[in-house]
Each structure stands twice: as structure tokens, then as C-alpha cells.
Amino acid sequence: MKKSKLLSLAFCLLAAMSLTSCLGDDDENKVTQLTPGEIKMAFNVIKGSYTGYVYFLSVDEKQKQVRDSVKATWEIPTDSTLIIKGFKSSLLAKNITDAKMKTAIEALPDQDIPCRIRIFQKDPIGFYVLPIVSPFKGLTYNAGKHDVQVAFWNNTESFGVYDLAKNITEFRVIEAGVVVDGKASTVYSGYDTFVFSASERI
């Protein structure tokens, strides 16, 4: 899959904003916070349900990394909420190195993942995204029960943007690790970026 031009544009805008914010307090007027009215107007544009694909890296039969995708749906019901519908548990477990934990998570039903969002930009409309994955309580593996939670990065690289021409949104989130029984675990290999791209609005 070719890299999303839309997300690339948004990333450049984010980088520019970050650079501006680093110039010092004397330049604070260069970064403009949206007003409640502007946020409401932006939300009225992007609210609704979407269907499309989520893109990610996987390993093929030759053990080479390839870009893969599965169908995905999501909705934006409020100006602070995005809900990913039926996200495959196997994708959440993809980079877990503990084989028994991985198998236990893969066996779980698909997950609805609520995300907090914050609209930060109006032209184009941009918003930060933070997935909230509830703990898998009492997950049985390695001869015991454990509370396991998938963690995602909470930073400016987890964001979405609205495509005015296509009347759709795209966004990406970055899975960062797992927390087991309240403690960060070392059984996670690398980071996993999931890019959601709508093919239509429903």
C-alpha cells in the first residue's frame, strides 16, 4: 500500500506545530487553540460512521515484512470519542512474544475499542487519538489467571485527519506494549502502527 498522502500532510502540519511551540513563550501567538465553536463545527463535519480498512505490517510465508489489511468500521459519536468496532484480537496480540499469552488473547472475541479524541485543527480538520483498551481480566495462560492490558502511545503521532474532497477520515494509532497484573511487561516486541482508512461513510 502506498503511504497515505492525507496522513503525511497531517503529520507535516503536526511537526510544524511542534516546532513552532518549541520557539518559546514569546511566539505563543503562532499556535492558535480552537474555540468551542470551532470544535463544534469541526465535529459536525466528521461525526458519523465509517467503513474501510486497517493497514498494518505482517510477516509472510518467507518471513518478510509486508503491508497487510483487513476490513474495519468505526464511528465518531461525540467531539471527544471515536469507537473502533470489532477490532481483531489477533492484531492486538501480533507483537506479543509470550506464546501462551499471545494464544490466549488471539482466542478472545473481536474487541470494540473506545478512543478519546481531541480536535486540534480546523483546516484540514485534525484530531489526536488515544485508544482505551479495557483490561482482559482473568486471562488464563501459563498455569494461572492474569489481568492483561494492551497499551497505546499517547502522543502527537497518534492522530487523524478529515479528507474534505472524499468526505471521509483517516487516522492512525500506535500499539506500544502490554501491562500484566498492573506492571509493564517485556513480552512485547517493537511497536505496531495501525492506519485506518475509510472507503466510504455509512
mmCIF file with all atom_site columns, C-alpha atoms in Angstrom:
data_model
loop_
_atom_site.group_PDB
_atom_site.id
_atom_site.type_symbol
_atom_site.label_atom_id
_atom_site.label_alt_id
_atom_site.label_comp_id
_atom_site.label_asym_id
_atom_site.label_entity_id
_atom_site.label_seq_id
_atom_site.pdbx_PDB_ins_code
_atom_site.Cartn_x
_atom_site.Cartn_y
_atom_site.Cartn_z
_atom_site.occupancy
_atom_site.B_iso_or_equiv
_atom_site.pdbx_formal_charge
_atom_site.auth_seq_id
_atom_site.auth_comp_id
_atom_site.auth_asym_id
_atom_site.auth_atom_id
_atom_site.pdbx_PDB_model_num
ATOM 1   C CA . MET A 1 1   ? 0.000   0.000   0.000  1.00 0.00 ? 1   MET A CA 1
ATOM 2   C CA . LYS A 1 2   ? 1.295   3.478   -0.836 1.00 0.00 ? 2   LYS A CA 1
ATOM 3   C CA . LYS A 1 3   ? 1.815   5.766   2.105  1.00 0.00 ? 3   LYS A CA 1
ATOM 4   C CA . SER A 1 4   ? -1.268  7.850   2.760  1.00 0.00 ? 4   SER A CA 1
ATOM 5   C CA . LYS A 1 5   ? -0.790  11.337  1.333  1.00 0.00 ? 5   LYS A CA 1
ATOM 6   C CA . LEU A 1 6   ? -3.502  12.619  3.630  1.00 0.00 ? 6   LEU A CA 1
ATOM 7   C CA . LEU A 1 7   ? -1.843  11.370  6.806  1.00 0.00 ? 7   LEU A CA 1
ATOM 8   C CA . SER A 1 8   ? 1.537   12.527  5.533  1.00 0.00 ? 8   SER A CA 1
ATOM 9   C CA . LEU A 1 9   ? 0.142   16.022  5.120  1.00 0.00 ? 9   LEU A CA 1
ATOM 10  C CA . ALA A 1 10  ? -1.308  15.979  8.614  1.00 0.00 ? 10  ALA A CA 1
ATOM 11  C CA . PHE A 1 11  ? 1.978   14.705  10.060 1.00 0.00 ? 11  PHE A CA 1
ATOM 12  C CA . CYS A 1 12  ? 3.835   17.593  8.419  1.00 0.00 ? 12  CYS A CA 1
ATOM 13  C CA . LEU A 1 13  ? 1.331   20.022  9.900  1.00 0.00 ? 13  LEU A CA 1
ATOM 14  C CA . LEU A 1 14  ? 1.791   18.432  13.332 1.00 0.00 ? 14  LEU A CA 1
ATOM 15  C CA . ALA A 1 15  ? 5.563   18.649  13.023 1.00 0.00 ? 15  ALA A CA 1
ATOM 16  C CA . ALA A 1 16  ? 5.286   22.293  12.081 1.00 0.00 ? 16  ALA A CA 1
ATOM 17  C CA . MET A 1 17  ? 3.081   22.979  15.095 1.00 0.00 ? 17  MET A CA 1
ATOM 18  C CA . SER A 1 18  ? 5.503   21.175  17.407 1.00 0.00 ? 18  SER A CA 1
ATOM 19  C CA . LEU A 1 19  ? 8.430   23.146  16.009 1.00 0.00 ? 19  LEU A CA 1
ATOM 20  C CA . THR A 1 20  ? 6.561   26.413  16.478 1.00 0.00 ? 20  THR A CA 1
ATOM 21  C CA . SER A 1 21  ? 5.693   25.513  20.067 1.00 0.00 ? 21  SER A CA 1
ATOM 22  C CA . CYS A 1 22  ? 9.395   24.974  20.795 1.00 0.00 ? 22  CYS A CA 1
ATOM 23  C CA . LEU A 1 23  ? 10.338  28.513  19.786 1.00 0.00 ? 23  LEU A CA 1
ATOM 24  C CA . GLY A 1 24  ? 9.482   29.894  23.205 1.00 0.00 ? 24  GLY A CA 1
ATOM 25  C CA . ASP A 1 25  ? 6.772   31.775  25.053 1.00 0.00 ? 25  ASP A CA 1
ATOM 26  C CA . ASP A 1 26  ? 7.366   34.912  23.008 1.00 0.00 ? 26  ASP A CA 1
ATOM 27  C CA . ASP A 1 27  ? 5.932   33.128  19.985 1.00 0.00 ? 27  ASP A CA 1
ATOM 28  C CA . GLU A 1 28  ? 2.849   31.750  21.721 1.00 0.00 ? 28  GLU A CA 1
ATOM 29  C CA . ASN A 1 29  ? 0.521   33.592  19.349 1.00 0.00 ? 29  ASN A CA 1
ATOM 30  C CA . LYS A 1 30  ? 1.738   31.436  16.454 1.00 0.00 ? 30  LYS A CA 1
ATOM 31  C CA . VAL A 1 31  ? -0.112  28.386  17.837 1.00 0.00 ? 31  VAL A CA 1
ATOM 32  C CA . THR A 1 32  ? -3.858  29.005  17.972 1.00 0.00 ? 32  THR A CA 1
ATOM 33  C CA . GLN A 1 33  ? -6.186  26.972  20.168 1.00 0.00 ? 33  GLN A CA 1
ATOM 34  C CA . LEU A 1 34  ? -9.567  26.201  18.656 1.00 0.00 ? 34  LEU A CA 1
ATOM 35  C CA . THR A 1 35  ? -12.570 27.832  20.255 1.00 0.00 ? 35  THR A CA 1
ATOM 36  C CA . PRO A 1 36  ? -15.504 25.709  21.487 1.00 0.00 ? 36  PRO A CA 1
ATOM 37  C CA . GLY A 1 37  ? -17.457 26.939  18.490 1.00 0.00 ? 37  GLY A CA 1
ATOM 38  C CA . GLU A 1 38  ? -14.758 25.872  16.051 1.00 0.00 ? 38  GLU A CA 1
ATOM 39  C CA . ILE A 1 39  ? -14.529 22.446  17.705 1.00 0.00 ? 39  ILE A CA 1
ATOM 40  C CA . LYS A 1 40  ? -18.305 22.040  17.422 1.00 0.00 ? 40  LYS A CA 1
ATOM 41  C CA . MET A 1 41  ? -18.246 22.983  13.727 1.00 0.00 ? 41  MET A CA 1
ATOM 42  C CA . ALA A 1 42  ? -15.415 20.532  13.037 1.00 0.00 ? 42  ALA A CA 1
ATOM 43  C CA . PHE A 1 43  ? -17.205 17.749  14.905 1.00 0.00 ? 43  PHE A CA 1
ATOM 44  C CA . ASN A 1 44  ? -20.396 18.313  12.916 1.00 0.00 ? 44  ASN A CA 1
ATOM 45  C CA . VAL A 1 45  ? -18.344 17.654  9.777  1.00 0.00 ? 45  VAL A CA 1
ATOM 46  C CA . ILE A 1 46  ? -16.598 14.463  10.910 1.00 0.00 ? 46  ILE A CA 1
ATOM 47  C CA . LYS A 1 47  ? -19.288 12.856  13.089 1.00 0.00 ? 47  LYS A CA 1
ATOM 48  C CA . GLY A 1 48  ? -20.819 9.624   11.854 1.00 0.00 ? 48  GLY A CA 1
ATOM 49  C CA . SER A 1 49  ? -19.902 6.056   10.928 1.00 0.00 ? 49  SER A CA 1
ATOM 50  C CA . TYR A 1 50  ? -17.210 4.881   8.515  1.00 0.00 ? 50  TYR A CA 1
ATOM 51  C CA . THR A 1 51  ? -16.199 1.662   6.831  1.00 0.00 ? 51  THR A CA 1
ATOM 52  C CA . GLY A 1 52  ? -12.859 0.858   5.215  1.00 0.00 ? 52  GLY A CA 1
ATOM 53  C CA . TYR A 1 53  ? -9.651  -0.951  6.074  1.00 0.00 ? 53  TYR A CA 1
ATOM 54  C CA . VAL A 1 54  ? -6.987  -1.017  8.750  1.00 0.00 ? 54  VAL A CA 1
ATOM 55  C CA . TYR A 1 55  ? -3.452  -1.371  7.366  1.00 0.00 ? 55  TYR A CA 1
ATOM 56  C CA . PHE A 1 56  ? -0.528  -2.902  9.279  1.00 0.00 ? 56  PHE A CA 1
ATOM 57  C CA . LEU A 1 57  ? 2.724   -4.812  8.841  1.00 0.00 ? 57  LEU A CA 1
ATOM 58  C CA . SER A 1 58  ? 2.735   -8.600  8.962  1.00 0.00 ? 58  SER A CA 1
ATOM 59  C CA . VAL A 1 59  ? 5.166   -11.419 8.134  1.00 0.00 ? 59  VAL A CA 1
ATOM 60  C CA . ASP A 1 60  ? 4.595   -13.525 5.027  1.00 0.00 ? 60  ASP A CA 1
ATOM 61  C CA . GLU A 1 61  ? 5.435   -17.197 4.451  1.00 0.00 ? 61  GLU A CA 1
ATOM 62  C CA . LYS A 1 62  ? 9.009   -16.174 3.567  1.00 0.00 ? 62  LYS A CA 1
ATOM 63  C CA . GLN A 1 63  ? 9.356   -14.336 6.903  1.00 0.00 ? 63  GLN A CA 1
ATOM 64  C CA . LYS A 1 64  ? 9.429   -10.978 5.138  1.00 0.00 ? 64  LYS A CA 1
ATOM 65  C CA . GLN A 1 65  ? 7.521   -7.948  6.389  1.00 0.00 ? 65  GLN A CA 1
ATOM 66  C CA . VAL A 1 66  ? 4.642   -6.996  4.113  1.00 0.00 ? 66  VAL A CA 1
ATOM 67  C CA . ARG A 1 67  ? 1.794   -4.497  4.374  1.00 0.00 ? 67  ARG A CA 1
ATOM 68  C CA . ASP A 1 68  ? -1.498  -6.216  5.069  1.00 0.00 ? 68  ASP A CA 1
ATOM 69  C CA . SER A 1 69  ? -5.066  -5.080  5.708  1.00 0.00 ? 69  SER A CA 1
ATOM 70  C CA . VAL A 1 70  ? -8.447  -6.212  6.992  1.00 0.00 ? 70  VAL A CA 1
ATOM 71  C CA . LYS A 1 71  ? -11.866 -4.579  6.837  1.00 0.00 ? 71  LYS A CA 1
ATOM 72  C CA . ALA A 1 72  ? -12.668 -2.153  9.625  1.00 0.00 ? 72  ALA A CA 1
ATOM 73  C CA . THR A 1 73  ? -15.508 0.069   10.801 1.00 0.00 ? 73  THR A CA 1
ATOM 74  C CA . TRP A 1 74  ? -15.569 2.922   13.281 1.00 0.00 ? 74  TRP A CA 1
ATOM 75  C CA . GLU A 1 75  ? -17.726 5.823   14.377 1.00 0.00 ? 75  GLU A CA 1
ATOM 76  C CA . ILE A 1 76  ? -17.240 9.304   15.811 1.00 0.00 ? 76  ILE A CA 1
ATOM 77  C CA . PRO A 1 77  ? -20.286 9.851   18.073 1.00 0.00 ? 77  PRO A CA 1
ATOM 78  C CA . THR A 1 78  ? -19.048 12.886  20.060 1.00 0.00 ? 78  THR A CA 1
ATOM 79  C CA . ASP A 1 79  ? -16.354 15.536  19.740 1.00 0.00 ? 79  ASP A CA 1
ATOM 80  C CA . SER A 1 80  ? -14.223 13.601  22.242 1.00 0.00 ? 80  SER A CA 1
ATOM 81  C CA . THR A 1 81  ? -14.947 9.986   21.277 1.00 0.00 ? 81  THR A CA 1
ATOM 82  C CA . LEU A 1 82  ? -14.102 7.587   18.442 1.00 0.00 ? 82  LEU A CA 1
ATOM 83  C CA . ILE A 1 83  ? -15.082 3.909   18.642 1.00 0.00 ? 83  ILE A CA 1
ATOM 84  C CA . ILE A 1 84  ? -13.306 1.212   16.612 1.00 0.00 ? 84  ILE A CA 1
ATOM 85  C CA . LYS A 1 85  ? -15.806 -1.583  16.002 1.00 0.00 ? 85  LYS A CA 1
ATOM 86  C CA . GLY A 1 86  ? -14.853 -5.263  16.156 1.00 0.00 ? 86  GLY A CA 1
ATOM 87  C CA . PHE A 1 87  ? -11.068 -4.863  16.106 1.00 0.00 ? 87  PHE A CA 1
ATOM 88  C CA . LYS A 1 88  ? -9.477  -8.290  15.744 1.00 0.00 ? 88  LYS A CA 1
ATOM 89  C CA . SER A 1 89  ? -7.888  -9.572  18.953 1.00 0.00 ? 89  SER A CA 1
ATOM 90  C CA . SER A 1 90  ? -5.265  -11.342 16.842 1.00 0.00 ? 90  SER A CA 1
ATOM 91  C CA . LEU A 1 91  ? -3.976  -7.913  15.760 1.00 0.00 ? 91  LEU A CA 1
ATOM 92  C CA . LEU A 1 92  ? -3.719  -6.765  19.370 1.00 0.00 ? 92  LEU A CA 1
ATOM 93  C CA . ALA A 1 93  ? -1.601  -9.851  20.093 1.00 0.00 ? 93  ALA A CA 1
ATOM 94  C CA . LYS A 1 94  ? 0.538   -9.663  16.962 1.00 0.00 ? 94  LYS A CA 1
ATOM 95  C CA . ASN A 1 95  ? 3.769   -8.461  18.646 1.00 0.00 ? 95  ASN A CA 1
ATOM 96  C CA . ILE A 1 96  ? 3.439   -10.356 21.924 1.00 0.00 ? 96  ILE A CA 1
ATOM 97  C CA . THR A 1 97  ? 6.368   -12.738 22.367 1.00 0.00 ? 97  THR A CA 1
ATOM 98  C CA . ASP A 1 98  ? 4.926   -14.903 25.154 1.00 0.00 ? 98  ASP A CA 1
ATOM 99  C CA . ALA A 1 99  ? 3.369   -17.683 23.062 1.00 0.00 ? 99  ALA A CA 1
ATOM 100 C CA . LYS A 1 100 ? 0.771   -18.712 25.644 1.00 0.00 ? 100 LYS A CA 1
ATOM 101 C CA . MET A 1 101 ? -0.339  -15.146 26.353 1.00 0.00 ? 101 MET A CA 1
ATOM 102 C CA . LYS A 1 102 ? -0.499  -14.498 22.601 1.00 0.00 ? 102 LYS A CA 1
ATOM 103 C CA . THR A 1 103 ? -2.675  -17.582 22.032 1.00 0.00 ? 103 THR A CA 1
ATOM 104 C CA . ALA A 1 104 ? -4.990  -16.621 24.906 1.00 0.00 ? 104 ALA A CA 1
ATOM 105 C CA . ILE A 1 105 ? -5.555  -13.103 23.511 1.00 0.00 ? 105 ILE A CA 1
ATOM 106 C CA . GLU A 1 106 ? -5.986  -14.364 19.943 1.00 0.00 ? 106 GLU A CA 1
ATOM 107 C CA . ALA A 1 107 ? -8.786  -16.638 21.187 1.00 0.00 ? 107 ALA A CA 1
ATOM 108 C CA . LEU A 1 108 ? -10.784 -13.668 22.523 1.00 0.00 ? 108 LEU A CA 1
ATOM 109 C CA . PRO A 1 109 ? -13.701 -12.277 20.510 1.00 0.00 ? 109 PRO A CA 1
ATOM 110 C CA . ASP A 1 110 ? -13.162 -9.151  18.418 1.00 0.00 ? 110 ASP A CA 1
ATOM 111 C CA . GLN A 1 111 ? -13.000 -6.002  20.526 1.00 0.00 ? 111 GLN A CA 1
ATOM 112 C CA . ASP A 1 112 ? -14.793 -2.659  20.357 1.00 0.00 ? 112 ASP A CA 1
ATOM 113 C CA . ILE A 1 113 ? -12.097 -0.138  21.268 1.00 0.00 ? 113 ILE A CA 1
ATOM 114 C CA . PRO A 1 114 ? -13.228 3.253   22.558 1.00 0.00 ? 114 PRO A CA 1
ATOM 115 C CA . CYS A 1 115 ? -10.798 6.087   21.888 1.00 0.00 ? 115 CYS A CA 1
ATOM 116 C CA . ARG A 1 116 ? -10.556 9.570   23.289 1.00 0.00 ? 116 ARG A CA 1
ATOM 117 C CA . ILE A 1 117 ? -10.065 12.214  20.616 1.00 0.00 ? 117 ILE A CA 1
ATOM 118 C CA . ARG A 1 118 ? -9.261  15.914  20.706 1.00 0.00 ? 118 ARG A CA 1
ATOM 119 C CA . ILE A 1 119 ? -9.858  18.117  17.696 1.00 0.00 ? 119 ILE A CA 1
ATOM 120 C CA . PHE A 1 120 ? -6.873  20.452  17.426 1.00 0.00 ? 120 PHE A CA 1
ATOM 121 C CA . GLN A 1 121 ? -7.048  21.832  13.909 1.00 0.00 ? 121 GLN A CA 1
ATOM 122 C CA . LYS A 1 122 ? -9.802  23.028  11.559 1.00 0.00 ? 122 LYS A CA 1
ATOM 123 C CA . ASP A 1 123 ? -8.184  23.305  8.116  1.00 0.00 ? 123 ASP A CA 1
ATOM 124 C CA . PRO A 1 124 ? -7.768  20.478  7.409  1.00 0.00 ? 124 PRO A CA 1
ATOM 125 C CA . ILE A 1 125 ? -9.649  19.051  10.379 1.00 0.00 ? 125 ILE A CA 1
ATOM 126 C CA . GLY A 1 126 ? -7.165  17.155  12.569 1.00 0.00 ? 126 GLY A CA 1
ATOM 127 C CA . PHE A 1 127 ? -7.616  15.271  15.812 1.00 0.00 ? 127 PHE A CA 1
ATOM 128 C CA . TYR A 1 128 ? -5.451  13.353  18.273 1.00 0.00 ? 128 TYR A CA 1
ATOM 129 C CA . VAL A 1 129 ? -6.465  9.751   19.067 1.00 0.00 ? 129 VAL A CA 1
ATOM 130 C CA . LEU A 1 130 ? -5.934  7.728   22.263 1.00 0.00 ? 130 LEU A CA 1
ATOM 131 C CA . PRO A 1 131 ? -7.332  4.140   22.265 1.00 0.00 ? 131 PRO A CA 1
ATOM 132 C CA . ILE A 1 132 ? -8.599  2.863   25.619 1.00 0.00 ? 132 ILE A CA 1
ATOM 133 C CA . VAL A 1 133 ? -8.339  -0.931  25.841 1.00 0.00 ? 133 VAL A CA 1
ATOM 134 C CA . SER A 1 134 ? -10.058 -2.395  28.897 1.00 0.00 ? 134 SER A CA 1
ATOM 135 C CA . PRO A 1 135 ? -8.019  -4.995  30.792 1.00 0.00 ? 135 PRO A CA 1
ATOM 136 C CA . PHE A 1 136 ? -8.571  -8.612  29.815 1.00 0.00 ? 136 PHE A CA 1
ATOM 137 C CA . LYS A 1 137 ? -9.341  -9.684  33.378 1.00 0.00 ? 137 LYS A CA 1
ATOM 138 C CA . GLY A 1 138 ? -8.658  -13.241 34.430 1.00 0.00 ? 138 GLY A CA 1
ATOM 139 C CA . LEU A 1 139 ? -6.938  -14.223 31.191 1.00 0.00 ? 139 LEU A CA 1
ATOM 140 C CA . THR A 1 140 ? -5.782  -17.828 31.622 1.00 0.00 ? 140 THR A CA 1
ATOM 141 C CA . TYR A 1 141 ? -2.295  -18.805 30.427 1.00 0.00 ? 141 TYR A CA 1
ATOM 142 C CA . ASN A 1 142 ? 0.948   -20.142 31.923 1.00 0.00 ? 142 ASN A CA 1
ATOM 143 C CA . ALA A 1 143 ? -0.994  -22.100 34.562 1.00 0.00 ? 143 ALA A CA 1
ATOM 144 C CA . GLY A 1 144 ? -2.619  -19.011 36.062 1.00 0.00 ? 144 GLY A CA 1
ATOM 145 C CA . LYS A 1 145 ? -5.023  -16.110 35.620 1.00 0.00 ? 145 LYS A CA 1
ATOM 146 C CA . HIS A 1 146 ? -3.718  -12.652 34.768 1.00 0.00 ? 146 HIS A CA 1
ATOM 147 C CA . ASP A 1 147 ? -5.085  -9.182  34.042 1.00 0.00 ? 147 ASP A CA 1
ATOM 148 C CA . VAL A 1 148 ? -3.591  -8.088  30.722 1.00 0.00 ? 148 VAL A CA 1
ATOM 149 C CA . GLN A 1 149 ? -3.978  -4.667  29.108 1.00 0.00 ? 149 GLN A CA 1
ATOM 150 C CA . VAL A 1 150 ? -2.703  -3.512  25.730 1.00 0.00 ? 150 VAL A CA 1
ATOM 151 C CA . ALA A 1 151 ? -1.076  -0.068  25.831 1.00 0.00 ? 151 ALA A CA 1
ATOM 152 C CA . PHE A 1 152 ? -1.040  2.570   23.077 1.00 0.00 ? 152 PHE A CA 1
ATOM 153 C CA . TRP A 1 153 ? 1.155   5.619   22.616 1.00 0.00 ? 153 TRP A CA 1
ATOM 154 C CA . ASN A 1 154 ? -0.414  8.861   23.792 1.00 0.00 ? 154 ASN A CA 1
ATOM 155 C CA . ASN A 1 155 ? 1.436   11.410  21.685 1.00 0.00 ? 155 ASN A CA 1
ATOM 156 C CA . THR A 1 156 ? 1.066   13.626  18.621 1.00 0.00 ? 156 THR A CA 1
ATOM 157 C CA . GLU A 1 157 ? 1.875   10.757  16.249 1.00 0.00 ? 157 GLU A CA 1
ATOM 158 C CA . SER A 1 158 ? -1.483  9.126   17.046 1.00 0.00 ? 158 SER A CA 1
ATOM 159 C CA . PHE A 1 159 ? -3.829  11.331  15.055 1.00 0.00 ? 159 PHE A CA 1
ATOM 160 C CA . GLY A 1 160 ? -6.454  11.535  12.334 1.00 0.00 ? 160 GLY A CA 1
ATOM 161 C CA . VAL A 1 161 ? -7.425  13.929  9.590  1.00 0.00 ? 161 VAL A CA 1
ATOM 162 C CA . TYR A 1 162 ? -10.561 14.602  7.552  1.00 0.00 ? 162 TYR A CA 1
ATOM 163 C CA . ASP A 1 163 ? -10.490 14.493  3.734  1.00 0.00 ? 163 ASP A CA 1
ATOM 164 C CA . LEU A 1 164 ? -12.893 17.187  2.513  1.00 0.00 ? 164 LEU A CA 1
ATOM 165 C CA . ALA A 1 165 ? -12.803 16.011  -1.110 1.00 0.00 ? 165 ALA A CA 1
ATOM 166 C CA . LYS A 1 166 ? -13.768 12.419  -0.224 1.00 0.00 ? 166 LYS A CA 1
ATOM 167 C CA . ASN A 1 167 ? -15.910 13.262  2.836  1.00 0.00 ? 167 ASN A CA 1
ATOM 168 C CA . ILE A 1 168 ? -14.064 10.590  4.879  1.00 0.00 ? 168 ILE A CA 1
ATOM 169 C CA . THR A 1 169 ? -11.486 10.345  7.650  1.00 0.00 ? 169 THR A CA 1
ATOM 170 C CA . GLU A 1 170 ? -8.216  8.520   8.127  1.00 0.00 ? 170 GLU A CA 1
ATOM 171 C CA . PHE A 1 171 ? -6.362  8.019   11.396 1.00 0.00 ? 171 PHE A CA 1
ATOM 172 C CA . ARG A 1 172 ? -3.555  6.001   12.929 1.00 0.00 ? 172 ARG A CA 1
ATOM 173 C CA . VAL A 1 173 ? -2.791  4.621   16.366 1.00 0.00 ? 173 VAL A CA 1
ATOM 174 C CA . ILE A 1 174 ? 0.403   3.054   17.697 1.00 0.00 ? 174 ILE A CA 1
ATOM 175 C CA . GLU A 1 175 ? 0.346   -0.014  19.935 1.00 0.00 ? 175 GLU A CA 1
ATOM 176 C CA . ALA A 1 176 ? 3.256   0.208   22.362 1.00 0.00 ? 176 ALA A CA 1
ATOM 177 C CA . GLY A 1 177 ? 3.230   -2.754  24.752 1.00 0.00 ? 177 GLY A CA 1
ATOM 178 C CA . VAL A 1 178 ? 1.323   -4.727  27.353 1.00 0.00 ? 178 VAL A CA 1
ATOM 179 C CA . VAL A 1 179 ? 0.723   -4.342  31.074 1.00 0.00 ? 179 VAL A CA 1
ATOM 180 C CA . VAL A 1 180 ? 0.372   -7.577  33.056 1.00 0.00 ? 180 VAL A CA 1
ATOM 181 C CA . ASP A 1 181 ? -1.121  -7.572  36.546 1.00 0.00 ? 181 ASP A CA 1
ATOM 182 C CA . GLY A 1 182 ? -0.507  -3.840  36.821 1.00 0.00 ? 182 GLY A CA 1
ATOM 183 C CA . LYS A 1 183 ? 3.130   -3.915  35.685 1.00 0.00 ? 183 LYS A CA 1
ATOM 184 C CA . ALA A 1 184 ? 4.722   -3.139  32.315 1.00 0.00 ? 184 ALA A CA 1
ATOM 185 C CA . SER A 1 185 ? 5.788   -6.375  30.653 1.00 0.00 ? 185 SER A CA 1
ATOM 186 C CA . THR A 1 186 ? 8.807   -7.188  28.492 1.00 0.00 ? 186 THR A CA 1
ATOM 187 C CA . VAL A 1 187 ? 6.873   -9.696  26.363 1.00 0.00 ? 187 VAL A CA 1
ATOM 188 C CA . TYR A 1 188 ? 6.173   -7.179  23.606 1.00 0.00 ? 188 TYR A CA 1
ATOM 189 C CA . SER A 1 189 ? 8.421   -6.794  20.568 1.00 0.00 ? 189 SER A CA 1
ATOM 190 C CA . GLY A 1 190 ? 8.593   -3.389  18.905 1.00 0.00 ? 190 GLY A CA 1
ATOM 191 C CA . TYR A 1 191 ? 5.730   -1.032  18.108 1.00 0.00 ? 191 TYR A CA 1
ATOM 192 C CA . ASP A 1 192 ? 2.765   -1.622  15.827 1.00 0.00 ? 192 ASP A CA 1
ATOM 193 C CA . THR A 1 193 ? 1.172   1.147   13.776 1.00 0.00 ? 193 THR A CA 1
ATOM 194 C CA . PHE A 1 194 ? -2.406  0.671   12.595 1.00 0.00 ? 194 PHE A CA 1
ATOM 195 C CA . VAL A 1 195 ? -3.638  3.031   9.873  1.00 0.00 ? 195 VAL A CA 1
ATOM 196 C CA . PHE A 1 196 ? -7.417  3.215   9.402  1.00 0.00 ? 196 PHE A CA 1
ATOM 197 C CA . SER A 1 197 ? -8.558  4.453   6.014  1.00 0.00 ? 197 SER A CA 1
ATOM 198 C CA . ALA A 1 198 ? -12.251 4.868   5.176  1.00 0.00 ? 198 ALA A CA 1
ATOM 199 C CA . SER A 1 199 ? -13.538 3.750   1.783  1.00 0.00 ? 199 SER A CA 1
ATOM 200 C CA . GLU A 1 200 ? -16.985 5.191   2.442  1.00 0.00 ? 200 GLU A CA 1
ATOM 201 C CA . ARG A 1 201 ? -19.147 6.879   5.022  1.00 0.00 ? 201 ARG A CA 1
ATOM 202 C CA . ILE A 1 202 ? -22.205 4.948   6.217  1.00 0.00 ? 202 ILE A CA 1
#
